[in-house]
Amino acid sequence: MIKKQNTILTHAGSKPAEYHGAVNVPPHRMSTIVFNTYEEFEKVPNVPFSYGRAGTPTSAAFEEAIAKIEGAYKSVATCSGLSAILVALLAFAKQGDHILLTDNCYGPGRKSCEEILRKFGVEVEYFPPMIGGDVAKLFQPNTKLVFMEAPGSLTFEVQDIGAITEAARHAGIKTAIDNSWGTPLFFRPIDLGIDVSVMAATKYIAGHSDVMLGVVSTNEEAWKPVKRAALMLGLCGGSEELYLGTRGLRTLHVRLPHHQKSALDIAAWLQQQPQVKRLLHPAFPSCPGHENWKKYYTGSTGTFGIILHETRREKIANMLDGMEIFRMGFSWGGFESLLFPEQPKPIRTAQKWDETGFSLRLHIGLEDAEDLKADLADGLKRLGS
Ligand SMILES: *Cc1c(COP(=O)(O)O)cnc(C)c1O
């Protein structure tokens, strides 16, 4: 039977017969794993589990489930989304190589490139997010990887993922994408021919704002270097986090459509408000790359941006300090709503971010959408006129 995503999410990685009927594989607190015989010992590393860092039944269950919903060959879990990005980069880039990243990629990932990859002799270049197939003009003989993220962190442009992937494949260059926003429920990178899909499982996958976890999924060809990089960097998820990541998957297909519906409703309303200069939600035409979102994605999630006309600090503080439901925080993807003041301008280098208004990122949680709208309406009023 070919199963639908919802059914896969509900059961993937589950092995009740092996765990006294427990529906999720329990957290295995393992560093040492002992062997029964010398013969068994001699088989290492060709045994399922040899040492905690290299994998446990708990990480295997999570990875197996993620690989299934990604349509990937295999997946490897890491301790955070940021470390998952690093695994993808370090799997393919070495001294003297050139890599390309989208200019709107996740800021801390970009910092890791500047502070680690450059230090080890990797040439890092950023491309304008809307470049499309013209990315080929930036390819050099030593280009090894094109790293995408859609929609981009903070500014939400959606790249022409297909055109960029096609250009890279044609040139024999590996491709990777940060798919934390869409998740495989709304976008399947491996199906489109992208070699590596990275997710901060911290966000929608775990979904409850209490877990740090990353995961990297690949096609068959990209698997060995990626798994090797994760191993050699010593990255692994904690047992509790992996367990909670798998548990999060069980409700992803229930939570995401709810985030989607409320966010679409609130975004449409925000667009009408006089204090709002511009809406940056991939499902609306005012977002750069909206056409690409329509082409590649089957849904949208709860995270988007707005630009306010107001820029005066005291007015912005007045709005943010008085929120009743929305809180300020460096994340998204949990059950609770967040409102985050962002500063995209200083980060960008390939394509200037020249919006003069004040940028806010919203994450629409699972609260009642009318309550959230009322909180935002009061907040916008506090901006004054
Ligand atoms: C949060 C985030 C990450 C990093 O995830 P952590 O688990 O916080 O390290 C990576 N990519 C995107 C797009 C993110 O929003």
XYZ file of C-alpha atoms and ligand atoms in Angstrom:
400
model
C 0.000 0.000 0.000
C 1.341 3.452 -0.899
C 0.641 5.543 2.158
C -0.204 9.231 2.342
C 2.041 11.658 4.279
C -0.420 11.868 7.194
C -0.325 8.121 7.728
C 3.452 8.017 7.413
C 3.819 10.822 9.974
C 1.599 8.971 12.405
C 3.518 5.685 12.293
C 6.990 6.062 10.767
C 9.796 4.818 13.027
C 7.346 3.151 15.416
C 8.241 -0.383 16.592
C 5.756 -1.367 19.326
C 6.566 -5.088 19.049
C 10.173 -4.398 20.083
C 9.290 -2.135 23.020
C 6.563 -3.891 24.997
C 3.887 -2.105 22.953
C 5.225 1.437 23.458
C 4.013 3.314 20.371
C 7.099 5.511 20.123
C 10.607 4.116 20.522
C 11.539 5.249 24.076
C 14.539 7.483 24.836
C 17.623 5.286 25.006
C 20.172 6.806 27.339
C 23.210 5.151 25.871
C 26.835 6.096 25.614
C 28.404 2.696 26.228
C 26.920 -0.200 24.318
C 28.323 -3.561 25.417
C 28.912 -6.555 23.165
C 28.068 -10.119 24.078
C 30.957 -11.792 22.273
C 34.300 -10.968 20.724
C 32.855 -11.970 17.370
C 30.156 -9.295 17.725
C 32.783 -6.763 18.781
C 34.867 -7.545 15.680
C 31.939 -6.622 13.427
C 32.054 -2.926 14.455
C 31.209 -0.619 12.665
C 28.974 -3.016 10.745
C 26.540 -3.414 13.619
C 23.388 -1.313 14.150
C 24.645 0.303 17.356
C 28.187 0.489 18.705
C 28.499 3.735 20.671
C 25.951 6.417 21.653
C 27.349 9.185 19.485
C 27.144 7.050 16.344
C 23.469 6.218 16.838
C 20.927 4.630 19.176
C 17.499 3.055 18.607
C 16.012 6.477 19.490
C 18.005 8.362 16.852
C 17.364 5.566 14.335
C 13.591 5.846 14.864
C 13.635 9.621 14.359
C 15.933 9.406 11.328
C 13.896 6.625 9.750
C 10.682 8.653 10.140
C 12.243 11.832 8.734
C 13.737 9.964 5.749
C 10.304 8.532 5.001
C 8.471 11.878 4.954
C 11.340 13.528 3.060
C 11.348 10.756 0.460
C 15.091 10.650 1.186
C 17.585 7.805 1.023
C 18.624 8.354 4.646
C 18.716 11.037 7.339
C 21.059 11.887 10.185
C 20.072 13.808 13.309
C 22.267 16.472 14.888
C 22.047 18.532 18.072
C 20.590 21.686 16.430
C 19.455 23.162 13.150
C 22.657 25.181 12.952
C 24.827 22.070 13.275
C 22.710 20.404 10.567
C 23.550 23.313 8.228
C 27.247 22.926 9.061
C 27.116 19.210 8.282
C 25.678 19.938 4.835
C 28.350 22.563 4.140
C 31.339 20.645 5.493
C 30.295 17.442 3.729
C 31.030 19.047 0.358
C 33.407 21.980 0.919
C 37.136 21.706 1.555
C 40.096 24.054 1.400
C 40.228 25.845 -1.945
C 36.589 25.144 -2.820
C 33.953 27.764 -3.557
C 30.415 27.568 -2.220
C 27.359 29.695 -2.958
C 24.689 30.558 -0.419
C 21.531 32.546 -0.853
C 21.854 36.075 0.561
C 18.708 35.601 2.679
C 19.912 32.428 4.424
C 19.661 31.895 8.172
C 21.941 34.498 9.820
C 23.807 32.259 12.293
C 24.521 29.789 9.439
C 26.030 32.641 7.531
C 28.162 33.580 10.541
C 29.446 29.989 10.739
C 30.518 30.303 7.106
C 32.353 33.527 7.859
C 33.976 32.347 11.075
C 34.670 28.688 10.339
C 34.572 27.853 6.638
C 36.525 30.941 5.560
C 39.098 30.274 8.277
C 39.694 26.850 6.757
C 40.147 28.208 3.256
C 36.678 27.811 1.752
C 35.632 30.646 -0.517
C 32.103 31.703 0.480
C 29.919 33.778 -1.833
C 26.301 34.902 -1.497
C 23.878 35.158 -4.398
C 20.838 37.424 -4.772
C 17.810 35.325 -3.736
C 15.859 36.050 -6.927
C 18.729 35.145 -9.276
C 17.077 31.983 -10.645
C 18.979 30.090 -13.343
C 21.446 32.979 -13.684
C 23.158 31.523 -10.624
C 25.155 29.602 -13.253
C 27.006 32.857 -14.028
C 28.518 32.658 -10.532
C 29.773 29.096 -10.926
C 33.529 28.660 -10.877
C 35.555 25.550 -11.672
C 35.919 24.992 -7.896
C 32.244 25.551 -6.968
C 31.121 22.521 -4.944
C 27.792 23.462 -3.388
C 24.795 25.756 -3.817
C 22.897 26.268 -0.566
C 19.318 27.555 -0.762
C 16.718 28.503 1.789
C 13.102 29.260 0.949
C 11.476 31.397 2.041
C 14.575 33.208 3.261
C 15.044 33.978 6.934
C 13.734 37.445 7.908
C 12.928 38.676 4.393
C 10.915 35.723 3.008
C 11.883 35.844 -0.684
C 11.196 32.470 -2.311
C 13.905 31.458 -4.759
C 13.305 29.718 -8.048
C 14.439 26.500 -6.427
C 13.875 24.438 -9.560
C 15.904 26.704 -11.845
C 18.789 26.963 -9.371
C 18.837 23.194 -8.826
C 18.725 22.533 -12.554
C 21.647 24.909 -13.211
C 23.724 23.302 -10.458
C 22.995 19.746 -11.595
C 23.938 20.665 -15.125
C 27.304 21.887 -13.838
C 27.817 18.858 -11.560
C 27.496 20.966 -8.400
C 25.747 19.630 -5.291
C 22.641 21.385 -3.967
C 21.233 21.749 -0.460
C 18.250 23.596 0.978
C 17.117 24.650 4.427
C 13.540 23.356 4.509
C 12.689 24.281 8.108
C 9.792 26.535 7.060
C 7.918 24.319 4.608
C 8.843 20.922 6.053
C 8.373 17.929 3.704
C 4.649 18.287 4.290
C 4.574 21.350 2.016
C 7.794 21.002 -0.004
C 9.820 17.896 -0.888
C 13.364 18.901 -1.887
C 14.622 15.401 -2.732
C 11.766 14.886 -5.234
C 12.834 18.077 -7.014
C 16.394 16.764 -7.418
C 18.028 18.633 -4.537
C 20.763 16.478 -2.983
C 20.450 17.531 0.646
C 17.545 18.773 2.761
C 18.325 20.379 6.101
C 15.831 21.128 8.848
C 15.903 22.799 12.207
C 13.666 20.176 13.844
C 13.714 22.654 16.721
C 10.969 24.506 14.851
C 7.856 22.843 13.393
C 9.019 19.217 13.694
C 9.403 19.253 17.490
C 6.805 22.016 17.558
C 6.673 22.782 21.267
C 9.489 25.283 21.844
C 11.332 22.960 24.197
C 13.734 21.000 21.975
C 16.987 21.759 20.118
C 17.366 19.316 17.223
C 18.539 19.255 13.611
C 18.345 16.746 10.804
C 19.998 16.315 7.406
C 18.406 14.114 4.717
C 19.960 13.163 1.406
C 19.579 11.220 -1.806
C 21.681 8.072 -2.150
C 24.642 9.798 -3.773
C 25.051 12.480 -1.120
C 24.570 10.180 1.867
C 28.119 9.007 2.589
C 29.798 12.431 2.829
C 26.907 13.814 4.900
C 26.836 10.953 7.403
C 30.626 11.084 7.589
C 30.608 14.833 8.296
C 28.075 14.417 11.117
C 30.164 11.611 12.637
C 33.487 13.399 12.291
C 32.101 16.597 13.804
C 30.842 14.554 16.744
C 27.287 15.776 16.328
C 24.381 13.788 17.683
C 20.955 14.498 19.140
C 20.218 13.919 22.821
C 17.969 10.969 23.627
C 15.148 13.082 25.089
C 15.302 15.528 22.188
C 15.197 12.755 19.597
C 12.243 11.198 21.365
C 10.407 14.530 21.436
C 11.288 15.112 17.773
C 9.611 11.842 16.835
C 6.644 12.684 19.045
C 6.354 16.061 17.304
C 6.079 14.325 13.937
C 2.926 12.564 15.088
C 0.970 15.831 15.074
C 2.816 17.813 12.389
C 0.016 17.290 9.853
C -2.536 18.567 12.388
C -0.515 21.560 13.595
C 0.769 22.866 10.257
C -2.629 23.319 8.569
C -3.809 25.166 11.684
C -0.734 27.454 11.636
C -1.350 27.908 7.903
C -5.027 28.832 8.192
C -4.599 31.314 11.038
C -1.517 32.881 9.429
C -3.296 33.372 6.083
C -6.252 34.934 7.869
C -4.119 37.259 9.988
C -1.794 38.166 7.090
C -4.761 39.151 4.890
C -6.091 41.319 7.708
C -2.690 42.907 8.432
C -2.314 43.837 4.776
C -5.398 46.064 5.146
C -4.111 47.958 8.181
C -2.892 51.527 7.546
C 0.179 51.070 9.805
C 1.388 48.139 7.674
C 3.488 49.158 4.685
C 4.087 45.711 3.227
C 3.285 42.086 3.824
C 6.023 39.461 3.309
C 4.091 36.204 3.263
C 4.999 33.762 0.455
C 1.318 33.026 -0.264
C 0.634 36.719 -1.091
C 1.712 38.535 -4.286
C 3.505 41.280 -2.290
C 6.185 38.727 -1.287
C 9.118 38.440 -3.730
C 9.039 34.949 -5.213
C 5.319 34.421 -4.613
C 5.172 32.781 -8.064
C 7.919 30.368 -7.011
C 6.047 29.523 -3.843
C 2.975 28.695 -5.963
C 5.079 26.545 -8.241
C 6.968 24.497 -5.659
C 4.982 24.486 -2.420
C 1.716 22.783 -1.537
C 1.106 24.951 1.517
C 2.348 27.772 3.703
C 3.105 27.805 7.418
C 2.725 30.227 10.309
C 5.846 32.360 9.899
C 5.907 35.567 7.843
C 6.965 39.195 7.954
C 5.485 42.674 7.816
C 7.064 46.066 7.275
C 5.661 48.916 9.327
C 5.662 52.545 8.185
C 6.670 53.511 11.733
C 10.391 53.429 12.557
C 10.680 55.476 15.752
C 12.105 53.337 18.561
C 9.737 54.536 21.306
C 6.683 53.824 19.156
C 7.912 50.332 18.271
C 8.731 49.657 21.941
C 5.265 50.888 22.864
C 3.726 48.375 20.515
C 5.906 45.406 21.482
C 5.913 45.972 25.249
C 2.128 45.976 25.486
C 1.392 42.729 23.637
C -0.795 40.356 25.624
C -0.407 37.116 23.659
C 2.494 37.659 21.247
C 5.919 37.403 22.868
C 9.342 38.393 21.541
C 11.661 35.455 20.967
C 14.350 34.177 18.604
C 12.375 31.313 17.223
C 9.213 30.063 15.577
C 7.479 26.778 14.874
C 6.169 26.213 18.404
C 2.553 26.252 19.532
C 2.767 29.844 20.753
C 2.685 33.096 18.831
C 5.790 35.268 18.554
C 6.490 38.749 17.293
C 10.106 39.466 16.547
C 11.747 42.792 15.610
C 14.238 42.058 12.839
C 17.182 43.865 11.288
C 17.773 42.323 7.859
C 19.717 45.277 6.456
C 23.190 44.783 8.027
C 23.237 41.067 7.141
C 22.821 41.327 3.383
C 25.722 41.705 0.976
C 24.743 40.337 -2.468
C 21.441 42.150 -2.743
C 20.793 45.134 -0.516
C 17.682 45.107 1.621
C 16.521 48.654 1.074
C 13.203 48.660 2.909
C 13.051 51.822 5.005
C 10.187 50.678 7.282
C 10.558 48.606 10.449
C 10.515 44.828 9.940
C 8.642 42.440 12.214
C 8.537 38.674 11.943
C 5.386 36.983 13.144
C 4.896 33.402 14.097
C 1.224 32.562 14.299
C 0.706 29.920 16.955
C -2.222 27.727 17.826
C -4.185 30.312 19.801
C -7.541 31.545 18.509
C -6.958 33.674 15.406
C -9.489 36.319 16.480
C -7.708 36.756 19.814
C -4.403 37.126 17.987
C -5.892 39.718 15.640
C -7.280 41.685 18.582
C -3.828 41.642 20.239
C -2.222 42.880 17.004
C -4.947 45.518 16.487
C -4.240 46.924 19.974
C -0.526 46.811 19.235
C -0.890 48.720 15.970
C -3.006 51.312 17.803
C -0.165 51.798 20.299
C 2.073 52.828 17.397
C -0.025 55.991 17.320
C -0.198 58.024 14.158
C 16.185 28.333 13.713
C 16.689 28.044 12.367
C 17.822 27.268 12.176
C 18.681 26.821 13.331
O 18.069 25.912 14.157
P 18.565 25.723 15.663
O 17.948 24.444 16.047
O 18.073 26.917 16.396
O 20.055 25.668 15.640
C 18.199 26.942 10.902
N 17.512 27.381 9.835
C 16.421 28.154 9.979
C 15.708 28.605 8.760
C 15.979 28.523 11.234
O 14.934 29.328 11.363
